[in-house]
Short mmCIF file of C-alpha atoms in Angstrom, two decimals:
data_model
loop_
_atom_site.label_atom_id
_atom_site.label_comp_id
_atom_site.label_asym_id
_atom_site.label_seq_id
_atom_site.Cartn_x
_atom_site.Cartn_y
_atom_site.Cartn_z
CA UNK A 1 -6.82 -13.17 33.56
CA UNK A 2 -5.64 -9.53 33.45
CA UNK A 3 -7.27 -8.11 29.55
CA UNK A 4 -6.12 -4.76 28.50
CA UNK A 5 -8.38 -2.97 25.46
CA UNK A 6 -6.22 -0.75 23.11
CA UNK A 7 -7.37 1.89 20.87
CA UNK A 8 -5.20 3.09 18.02
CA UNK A 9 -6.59 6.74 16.97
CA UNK A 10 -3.68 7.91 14.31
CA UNK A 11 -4.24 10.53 14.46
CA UNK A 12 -4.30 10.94 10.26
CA UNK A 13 -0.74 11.29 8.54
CA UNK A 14 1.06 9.26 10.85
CA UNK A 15 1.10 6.01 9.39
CA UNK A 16 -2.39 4.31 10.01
CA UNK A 17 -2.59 2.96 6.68
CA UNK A 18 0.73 1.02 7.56
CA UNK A 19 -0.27 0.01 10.94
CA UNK A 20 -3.88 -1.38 9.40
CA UNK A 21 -2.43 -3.35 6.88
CA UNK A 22 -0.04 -4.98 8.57
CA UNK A 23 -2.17 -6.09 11.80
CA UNK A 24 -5.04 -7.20 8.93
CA UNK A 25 -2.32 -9.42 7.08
CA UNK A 26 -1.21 -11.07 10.34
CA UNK A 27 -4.18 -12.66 12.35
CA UNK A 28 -1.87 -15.49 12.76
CA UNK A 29 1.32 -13.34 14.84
CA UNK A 30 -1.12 -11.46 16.45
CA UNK A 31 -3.54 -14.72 17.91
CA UNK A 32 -0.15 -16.41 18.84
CA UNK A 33 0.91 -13.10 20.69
CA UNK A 34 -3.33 -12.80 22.65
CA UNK A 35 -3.65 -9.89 20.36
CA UNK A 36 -7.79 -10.05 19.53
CA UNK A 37 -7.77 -7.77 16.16
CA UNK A 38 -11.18 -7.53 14.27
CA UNK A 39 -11.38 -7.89 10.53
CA UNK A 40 -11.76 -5.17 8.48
CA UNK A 41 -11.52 -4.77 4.74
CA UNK A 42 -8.50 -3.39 2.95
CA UNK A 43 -8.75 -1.73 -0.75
CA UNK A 44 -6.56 -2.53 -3.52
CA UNK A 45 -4.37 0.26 -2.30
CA UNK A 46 -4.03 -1.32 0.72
CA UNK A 47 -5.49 1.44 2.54
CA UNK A 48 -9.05 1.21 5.04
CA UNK A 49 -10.64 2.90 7.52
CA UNK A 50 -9.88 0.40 10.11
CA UNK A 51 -12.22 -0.96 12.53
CA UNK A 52 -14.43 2.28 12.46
CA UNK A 53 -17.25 -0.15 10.58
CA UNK A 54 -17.09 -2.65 13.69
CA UNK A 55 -18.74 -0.70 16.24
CA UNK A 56 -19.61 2.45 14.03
CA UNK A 57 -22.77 2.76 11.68
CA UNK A 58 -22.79 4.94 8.92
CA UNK A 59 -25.84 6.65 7.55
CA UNK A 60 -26.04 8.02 3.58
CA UNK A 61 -25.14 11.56 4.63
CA UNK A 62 -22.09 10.02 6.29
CA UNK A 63 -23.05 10.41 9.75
CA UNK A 64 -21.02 8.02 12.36
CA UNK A 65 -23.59 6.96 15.10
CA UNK A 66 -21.94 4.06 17.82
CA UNK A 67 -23.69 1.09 17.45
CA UNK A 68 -23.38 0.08 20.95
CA UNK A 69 -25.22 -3.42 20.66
CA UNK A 70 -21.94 -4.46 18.29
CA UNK A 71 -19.72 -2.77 20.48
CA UNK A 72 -20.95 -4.78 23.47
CA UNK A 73 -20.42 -7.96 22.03
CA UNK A 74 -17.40 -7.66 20.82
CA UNK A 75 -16.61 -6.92 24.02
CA UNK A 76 -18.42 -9.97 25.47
CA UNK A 77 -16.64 -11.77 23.01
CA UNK A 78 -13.38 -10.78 24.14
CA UNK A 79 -14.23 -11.69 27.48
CA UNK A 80 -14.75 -14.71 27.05
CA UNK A 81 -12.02 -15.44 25.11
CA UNK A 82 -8.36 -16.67 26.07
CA UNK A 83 -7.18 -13.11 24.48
CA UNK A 84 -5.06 -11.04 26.71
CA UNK A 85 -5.56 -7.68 24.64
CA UNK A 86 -7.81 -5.89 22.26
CA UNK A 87 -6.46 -3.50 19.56
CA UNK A 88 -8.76 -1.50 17.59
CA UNK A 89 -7.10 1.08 14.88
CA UNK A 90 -9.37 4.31 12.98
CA UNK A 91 -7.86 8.02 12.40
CA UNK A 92 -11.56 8.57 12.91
CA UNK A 93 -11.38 7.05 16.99
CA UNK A 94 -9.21 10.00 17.34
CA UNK A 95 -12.20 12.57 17.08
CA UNK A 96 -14.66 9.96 19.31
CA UNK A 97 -12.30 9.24 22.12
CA UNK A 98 -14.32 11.15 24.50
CA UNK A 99 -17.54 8.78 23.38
CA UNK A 100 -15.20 5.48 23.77
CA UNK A 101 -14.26 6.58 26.89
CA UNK A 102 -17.12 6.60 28.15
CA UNK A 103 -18.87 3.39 26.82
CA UNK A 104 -15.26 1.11 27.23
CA UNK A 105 -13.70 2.85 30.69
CA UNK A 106 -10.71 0.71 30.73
CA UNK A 107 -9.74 1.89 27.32
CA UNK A 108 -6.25 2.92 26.76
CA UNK A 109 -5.10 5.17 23.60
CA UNK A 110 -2.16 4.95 21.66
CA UNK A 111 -1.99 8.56 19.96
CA UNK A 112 1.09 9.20 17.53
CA UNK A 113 2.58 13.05 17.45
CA UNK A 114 4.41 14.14 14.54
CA UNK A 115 6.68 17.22 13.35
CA UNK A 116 3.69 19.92 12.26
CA UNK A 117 5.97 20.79 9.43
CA UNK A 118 6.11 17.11 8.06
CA UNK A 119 1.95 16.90 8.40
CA UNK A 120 1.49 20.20 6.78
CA UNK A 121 3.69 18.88 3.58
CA UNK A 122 2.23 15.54 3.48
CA UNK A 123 -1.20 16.70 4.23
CA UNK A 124 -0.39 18.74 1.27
CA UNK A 125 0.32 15.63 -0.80
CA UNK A 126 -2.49 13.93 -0.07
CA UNK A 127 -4.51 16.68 -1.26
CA UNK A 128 -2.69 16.44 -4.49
CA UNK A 129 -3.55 12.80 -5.01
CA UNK A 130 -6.62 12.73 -3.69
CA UNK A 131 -8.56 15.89 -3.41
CA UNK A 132 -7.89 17.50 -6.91
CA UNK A 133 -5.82 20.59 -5.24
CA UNK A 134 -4.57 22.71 -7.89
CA UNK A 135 -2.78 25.66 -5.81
CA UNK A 136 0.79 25.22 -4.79
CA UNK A 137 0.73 24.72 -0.86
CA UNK A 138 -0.04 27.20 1.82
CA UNK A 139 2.55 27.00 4.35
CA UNK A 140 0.92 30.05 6.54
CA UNK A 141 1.60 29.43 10.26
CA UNK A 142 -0.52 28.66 12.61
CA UNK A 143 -0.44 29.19 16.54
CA UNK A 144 -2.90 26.46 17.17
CA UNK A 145 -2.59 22.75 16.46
CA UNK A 146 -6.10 21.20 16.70
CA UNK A 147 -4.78 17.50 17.37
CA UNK A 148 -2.90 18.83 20.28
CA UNK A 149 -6.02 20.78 21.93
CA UNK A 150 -8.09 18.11 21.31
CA UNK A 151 -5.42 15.79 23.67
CA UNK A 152 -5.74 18.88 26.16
CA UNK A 153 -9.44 18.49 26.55
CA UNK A 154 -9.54 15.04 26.94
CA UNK A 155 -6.82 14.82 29.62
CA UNK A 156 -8.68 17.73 31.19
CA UNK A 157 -11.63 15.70 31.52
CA UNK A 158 -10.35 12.13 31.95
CA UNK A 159 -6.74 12.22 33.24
CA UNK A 160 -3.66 11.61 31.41
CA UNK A 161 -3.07 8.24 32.58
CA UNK A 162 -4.94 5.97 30.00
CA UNK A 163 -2.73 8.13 26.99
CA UNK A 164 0.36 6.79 25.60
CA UNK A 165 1.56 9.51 23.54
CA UNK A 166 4.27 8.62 20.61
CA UNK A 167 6.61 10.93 18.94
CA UNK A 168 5.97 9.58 15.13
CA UNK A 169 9.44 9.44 13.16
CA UNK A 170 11.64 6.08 12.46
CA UNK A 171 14.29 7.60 14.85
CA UNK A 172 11.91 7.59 17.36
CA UNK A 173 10.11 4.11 16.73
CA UNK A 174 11.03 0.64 18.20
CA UNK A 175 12.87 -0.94 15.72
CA UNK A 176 12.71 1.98 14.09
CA UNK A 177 9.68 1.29 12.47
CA UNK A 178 5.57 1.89 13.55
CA UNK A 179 3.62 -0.91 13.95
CA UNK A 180 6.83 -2.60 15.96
CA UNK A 181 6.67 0.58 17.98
CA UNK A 182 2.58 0.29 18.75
CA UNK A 183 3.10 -3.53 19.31
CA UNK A 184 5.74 -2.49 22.17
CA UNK A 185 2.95 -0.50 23.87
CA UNK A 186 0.90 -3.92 24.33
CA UNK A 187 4.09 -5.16 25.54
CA UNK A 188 4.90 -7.29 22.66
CA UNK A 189 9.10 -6.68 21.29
CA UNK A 190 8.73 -7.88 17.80
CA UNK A 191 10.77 -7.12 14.32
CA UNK A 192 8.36 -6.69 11.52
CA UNK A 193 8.73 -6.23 7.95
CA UNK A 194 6.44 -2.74 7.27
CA UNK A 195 3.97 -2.90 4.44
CA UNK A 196 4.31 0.16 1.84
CA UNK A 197 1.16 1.79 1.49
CA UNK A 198 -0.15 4.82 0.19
CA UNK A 199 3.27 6.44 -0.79
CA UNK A 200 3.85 9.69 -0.90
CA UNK A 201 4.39 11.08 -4.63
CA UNK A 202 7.75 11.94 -6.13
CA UNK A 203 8.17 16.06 -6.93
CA UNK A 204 7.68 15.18 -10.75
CA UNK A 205 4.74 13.19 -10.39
CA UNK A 206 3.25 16.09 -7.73
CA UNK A 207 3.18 18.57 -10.14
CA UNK A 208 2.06 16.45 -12.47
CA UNK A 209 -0.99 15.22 -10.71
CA UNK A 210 -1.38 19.50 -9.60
CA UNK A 211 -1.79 19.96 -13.17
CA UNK A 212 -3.93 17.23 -14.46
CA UNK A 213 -6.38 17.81 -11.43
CA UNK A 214 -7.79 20.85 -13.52
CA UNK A 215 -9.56 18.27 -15.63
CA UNK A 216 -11.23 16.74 -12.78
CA UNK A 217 -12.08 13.32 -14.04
CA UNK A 218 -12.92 11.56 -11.08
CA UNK A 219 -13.13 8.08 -13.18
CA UNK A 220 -9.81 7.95 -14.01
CA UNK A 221 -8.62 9.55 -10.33
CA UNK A 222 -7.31 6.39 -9.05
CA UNK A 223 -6.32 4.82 -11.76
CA UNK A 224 -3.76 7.64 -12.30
CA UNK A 225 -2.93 7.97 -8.54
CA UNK A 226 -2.08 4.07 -8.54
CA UNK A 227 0.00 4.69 -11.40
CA UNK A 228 2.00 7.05 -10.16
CA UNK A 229 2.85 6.16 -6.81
CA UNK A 230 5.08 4.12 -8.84
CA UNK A 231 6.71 6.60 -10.63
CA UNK A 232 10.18 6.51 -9.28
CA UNK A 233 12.79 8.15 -11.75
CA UNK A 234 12.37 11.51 -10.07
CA UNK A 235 12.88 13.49 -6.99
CA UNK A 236 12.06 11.75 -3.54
CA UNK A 237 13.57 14.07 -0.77
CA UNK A 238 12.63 17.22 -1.10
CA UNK A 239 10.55 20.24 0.68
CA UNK A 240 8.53 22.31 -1.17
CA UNK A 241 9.12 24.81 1.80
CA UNK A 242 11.97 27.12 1.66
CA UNK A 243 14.79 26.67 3.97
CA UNK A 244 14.59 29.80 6.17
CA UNK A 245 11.48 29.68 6.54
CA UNK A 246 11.23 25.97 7.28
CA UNK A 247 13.72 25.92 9.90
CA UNK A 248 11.69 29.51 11.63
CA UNK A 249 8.66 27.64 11.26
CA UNK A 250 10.44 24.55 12.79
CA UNK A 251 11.31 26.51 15.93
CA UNK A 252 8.40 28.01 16.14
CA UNK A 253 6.13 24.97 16.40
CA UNK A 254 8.81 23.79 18.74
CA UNK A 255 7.84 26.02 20.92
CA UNK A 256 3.92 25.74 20.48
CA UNK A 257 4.29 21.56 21.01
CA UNK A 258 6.18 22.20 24.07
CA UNK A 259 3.33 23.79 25.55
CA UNK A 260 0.69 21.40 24.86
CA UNK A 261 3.29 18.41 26.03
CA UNK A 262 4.09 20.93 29.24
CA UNK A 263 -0.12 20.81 29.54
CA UNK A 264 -0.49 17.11 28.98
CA UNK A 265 1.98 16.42 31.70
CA UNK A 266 4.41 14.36 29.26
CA UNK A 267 7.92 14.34 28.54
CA UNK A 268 7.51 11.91 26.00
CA UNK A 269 7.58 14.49 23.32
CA UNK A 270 11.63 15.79 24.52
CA UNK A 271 13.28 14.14 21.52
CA UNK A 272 10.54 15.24 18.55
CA UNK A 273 10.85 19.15 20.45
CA UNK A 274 14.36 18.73 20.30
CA UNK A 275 15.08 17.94 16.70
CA UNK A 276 12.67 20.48 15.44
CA UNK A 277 14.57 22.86 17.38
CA UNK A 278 17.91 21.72 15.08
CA UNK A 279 15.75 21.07 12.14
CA UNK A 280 17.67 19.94 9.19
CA UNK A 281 15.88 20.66 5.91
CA UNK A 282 15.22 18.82 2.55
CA UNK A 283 16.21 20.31 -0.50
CA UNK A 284 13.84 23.02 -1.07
CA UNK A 285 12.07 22.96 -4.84
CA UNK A 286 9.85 25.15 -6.82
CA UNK A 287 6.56 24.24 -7.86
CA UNK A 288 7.05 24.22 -11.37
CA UNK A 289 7.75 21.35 -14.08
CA UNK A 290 9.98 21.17 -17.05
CA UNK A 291 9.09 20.18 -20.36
CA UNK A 292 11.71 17.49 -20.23
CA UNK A 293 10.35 16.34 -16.72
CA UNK A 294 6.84 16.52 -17.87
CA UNK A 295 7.24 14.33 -20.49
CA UNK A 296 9.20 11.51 -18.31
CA UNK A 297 5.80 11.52 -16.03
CA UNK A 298 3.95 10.96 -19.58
CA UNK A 299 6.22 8.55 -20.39
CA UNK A 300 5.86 6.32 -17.67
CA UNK A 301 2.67 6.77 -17.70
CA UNK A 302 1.54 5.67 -20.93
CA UNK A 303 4.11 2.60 -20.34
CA UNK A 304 2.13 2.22 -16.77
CA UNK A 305 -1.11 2.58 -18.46
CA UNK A 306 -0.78 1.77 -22.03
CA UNK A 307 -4.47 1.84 -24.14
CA UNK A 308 -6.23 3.44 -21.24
CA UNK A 309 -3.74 6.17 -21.48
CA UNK A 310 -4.49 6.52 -25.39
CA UNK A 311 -7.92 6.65 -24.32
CA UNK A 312 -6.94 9.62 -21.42
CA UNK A 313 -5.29 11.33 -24.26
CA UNK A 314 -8.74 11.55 -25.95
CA UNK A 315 -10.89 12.54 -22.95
CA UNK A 316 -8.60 15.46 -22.21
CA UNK A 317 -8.32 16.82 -25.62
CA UNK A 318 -11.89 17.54 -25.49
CA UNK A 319 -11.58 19.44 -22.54
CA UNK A 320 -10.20 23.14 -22.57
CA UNK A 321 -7.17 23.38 -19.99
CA UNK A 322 -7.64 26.45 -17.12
CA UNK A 323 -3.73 26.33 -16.48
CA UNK A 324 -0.90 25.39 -18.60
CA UNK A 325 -2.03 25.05 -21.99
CA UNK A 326 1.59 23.86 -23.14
CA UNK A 327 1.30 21.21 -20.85
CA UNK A 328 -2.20 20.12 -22.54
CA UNK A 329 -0.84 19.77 -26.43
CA UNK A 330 2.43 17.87 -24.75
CA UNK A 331 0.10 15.41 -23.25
CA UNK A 332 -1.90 14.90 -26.20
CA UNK A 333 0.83 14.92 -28.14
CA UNK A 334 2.56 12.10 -26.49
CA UNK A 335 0.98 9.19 -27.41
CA UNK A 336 2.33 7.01 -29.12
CA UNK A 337 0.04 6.17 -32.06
CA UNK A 338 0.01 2.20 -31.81
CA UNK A 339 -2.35 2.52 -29.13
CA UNK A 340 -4.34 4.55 -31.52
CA UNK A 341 -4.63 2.21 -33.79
CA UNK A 342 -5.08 -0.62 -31.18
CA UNK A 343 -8.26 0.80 -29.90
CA UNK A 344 -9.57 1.10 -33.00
CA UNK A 345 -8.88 -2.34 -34.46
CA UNK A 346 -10.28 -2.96 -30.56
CA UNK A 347 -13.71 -0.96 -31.55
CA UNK A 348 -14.07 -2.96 -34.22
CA UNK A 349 -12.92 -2.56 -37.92
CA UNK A 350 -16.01 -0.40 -38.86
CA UNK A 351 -13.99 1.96 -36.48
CA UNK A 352 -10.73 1.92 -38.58
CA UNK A 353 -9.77 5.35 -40.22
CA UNK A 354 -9.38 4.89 -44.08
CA UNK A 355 -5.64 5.05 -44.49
CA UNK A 356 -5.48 2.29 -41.77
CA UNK A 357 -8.16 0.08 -43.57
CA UNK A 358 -6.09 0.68 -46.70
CA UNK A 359 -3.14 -0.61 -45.46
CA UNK A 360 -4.65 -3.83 -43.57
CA UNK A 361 -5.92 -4.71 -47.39
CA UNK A 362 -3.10 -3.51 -49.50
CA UNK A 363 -0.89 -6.14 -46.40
CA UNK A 364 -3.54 -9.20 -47.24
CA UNK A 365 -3.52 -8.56 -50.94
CA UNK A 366 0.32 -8.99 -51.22
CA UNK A 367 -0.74 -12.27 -48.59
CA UNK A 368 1.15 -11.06 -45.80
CA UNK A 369 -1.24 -11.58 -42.31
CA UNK A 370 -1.87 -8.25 -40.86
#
């Protein structure tokens, strides 16, 4: 029986989280189709490090050291079984290929290539959510992409002919969609429904989360990103790259991509080159919020949120703002003062203020329930 091994390497911001979620939520498809997936864990975002844990130990400093005894029998195990292919999917394969390569020679990579402009904006995002980034973005050029190089080296040293390189975009999918595109590479034509997972924020909520990252409380960090990854009454297409200098920058990398794709020996890149070469741009917005549009974000989010966001209110009003002080009484202020009063009748009565108190006995002394 002819067994092919597949490793899925991202690289990050090209739809991993997707592409792991799916293939987690579908042993069934993917044992019918000799697909031999390892479980992994998924978080309640639905997002995971893949399959890095299977054959990857990880020490307290967060040092990733192959475990090769795991690695060998899963292999063993897949030889043995009537599988026909083994996927594996981690961003982090992407910086270990040269190690893979060398303990599993018959590997084959799937590597995804997108638009440096789109990476740069959503790398930007994630910052946002994630990493407590307070500046507006940096969209500086650069004349090297370190993804790209990386490919270079290992092509240098290995050959080109165990890469299959993907321009990332749903244009440029199968089906017009990822994980039907990566199942395509296996040789499998399937329509899938894509799982939505870690979504990008809306402009409102962006500068929303830019400004209440100056607080940095890191207990409430996901609870807010959660929140609003659902906030939807905003602005979803946008660029917060002006036009010009998009579409110059567009060209530009253009040119730099076609280079590395000219080095790698591909022509698989010719449609991604091409488009950035006619780039079409988003509508371009400021960095900058509106008291109106601030307080929709608020809004949702204390409907998202409800006593915990009383209890936000609370935190951050004991904590002196860096930027936007306005911003910092307009959150406070927007609370709606049932949920005040609901986590103190919560806390217990010896909690109530006075006038509250008053009113709960002046209500049972007229014999009214409270």
């Amino acid at each position: 029986m002819n067994k092919e091994i597949y490793i899925h390497v991202g690289p990050p911001k090209t739809g991993t989280s997707a592409v792991q979620k799916w293939l987690s939520s579908n042993p069934s498809f993917l044992k019918e189709h000799g697909i031999y997936y390892p479980s992994h864990s998924v978080d309640i975002n639905g997002v995971s490090s893949g399959n890095v844990r299977n054959i990857y130990d990880v020490d307290e400093a967060k040092k990733f050291t192959l475990n090769k005894d795991r690695l060998s029998k899963m292999l063993d195990v897949f030889s043995v079984s009537e599988y026909t292919s083994l996927l594996l999917s981690s961003e982090f394969f992407f910086r270990r290929m040269d190690e893979l390569k060398v303990h599993i020679p018959k590997a084959k990579f799937i590597v995804y290539v997108r638009n440096p402009m789109e990476v740069k904006e959503s790398n930007y995002n994630q910052s946002v959510k994630r990493h407590f980034q307070l500046e507006k973005i940096n969209a500086t050029r650069s004349n090297y992409l370190p993804n790209m190089a990386r490919l270079v080296e290992f092509t240098d040293t290995y050959g080109a002919q165990d890469i299959h390189l993907r321009p990332y975009g749903a244009n440029y999918f199968k089906r017009g969609n990822i994980v039907s595109d990566l199942l395509s590479v296996i040789g499998i034509d399937a329509n899938v429904t894509l799982p939505i997972v870690n979504n990008s924020y809306l402009l409102e909520a962006l500068e929303f989360k830019r400004w209440f990252n100056q607080f940095h409380l890191v207990d409430y960090q996901v609870m807010v990103d959660r929140a609003l990854q659902g906030f939807i009454e905003g602005s979803s297409h946008y660029s917060l790259i002006a036009k010009e200098q998009y579409i110059e920058d567009s060209n530009y990398y253009a040119c730099v991509l076609e280079n590395y794709a000219k080095a790698l020996k591909t022509t698989n890149l010719a449609p991604l080159i091409a488009d950035m070469k006619n780039a079409s741009t988003k509508p371009y917005f400021i960095q900058s919020l509106s008291d109106d549009h601030f307080l929709s974000v608020c809004r949702y989010l204390q409907n998202a949120l409800q006593l915990d966001y009383y209890i936000l209110t609370k935190k951050i009003r004991t904590l002196a703002p860096v930027q936007n002080a306005h911003f910092h009484h307009l959150f406070i202020a927007s609370c709606n003062r049932k949920f005040k009063y609901l986590y103190f009748i919560l806390k217990g009565p010896s909690q109530l203020p006075k006038v509250v108190k008053r009113f709960i006995n002046y209500t049972k002394s007229l014999g009214r329930p409270f």
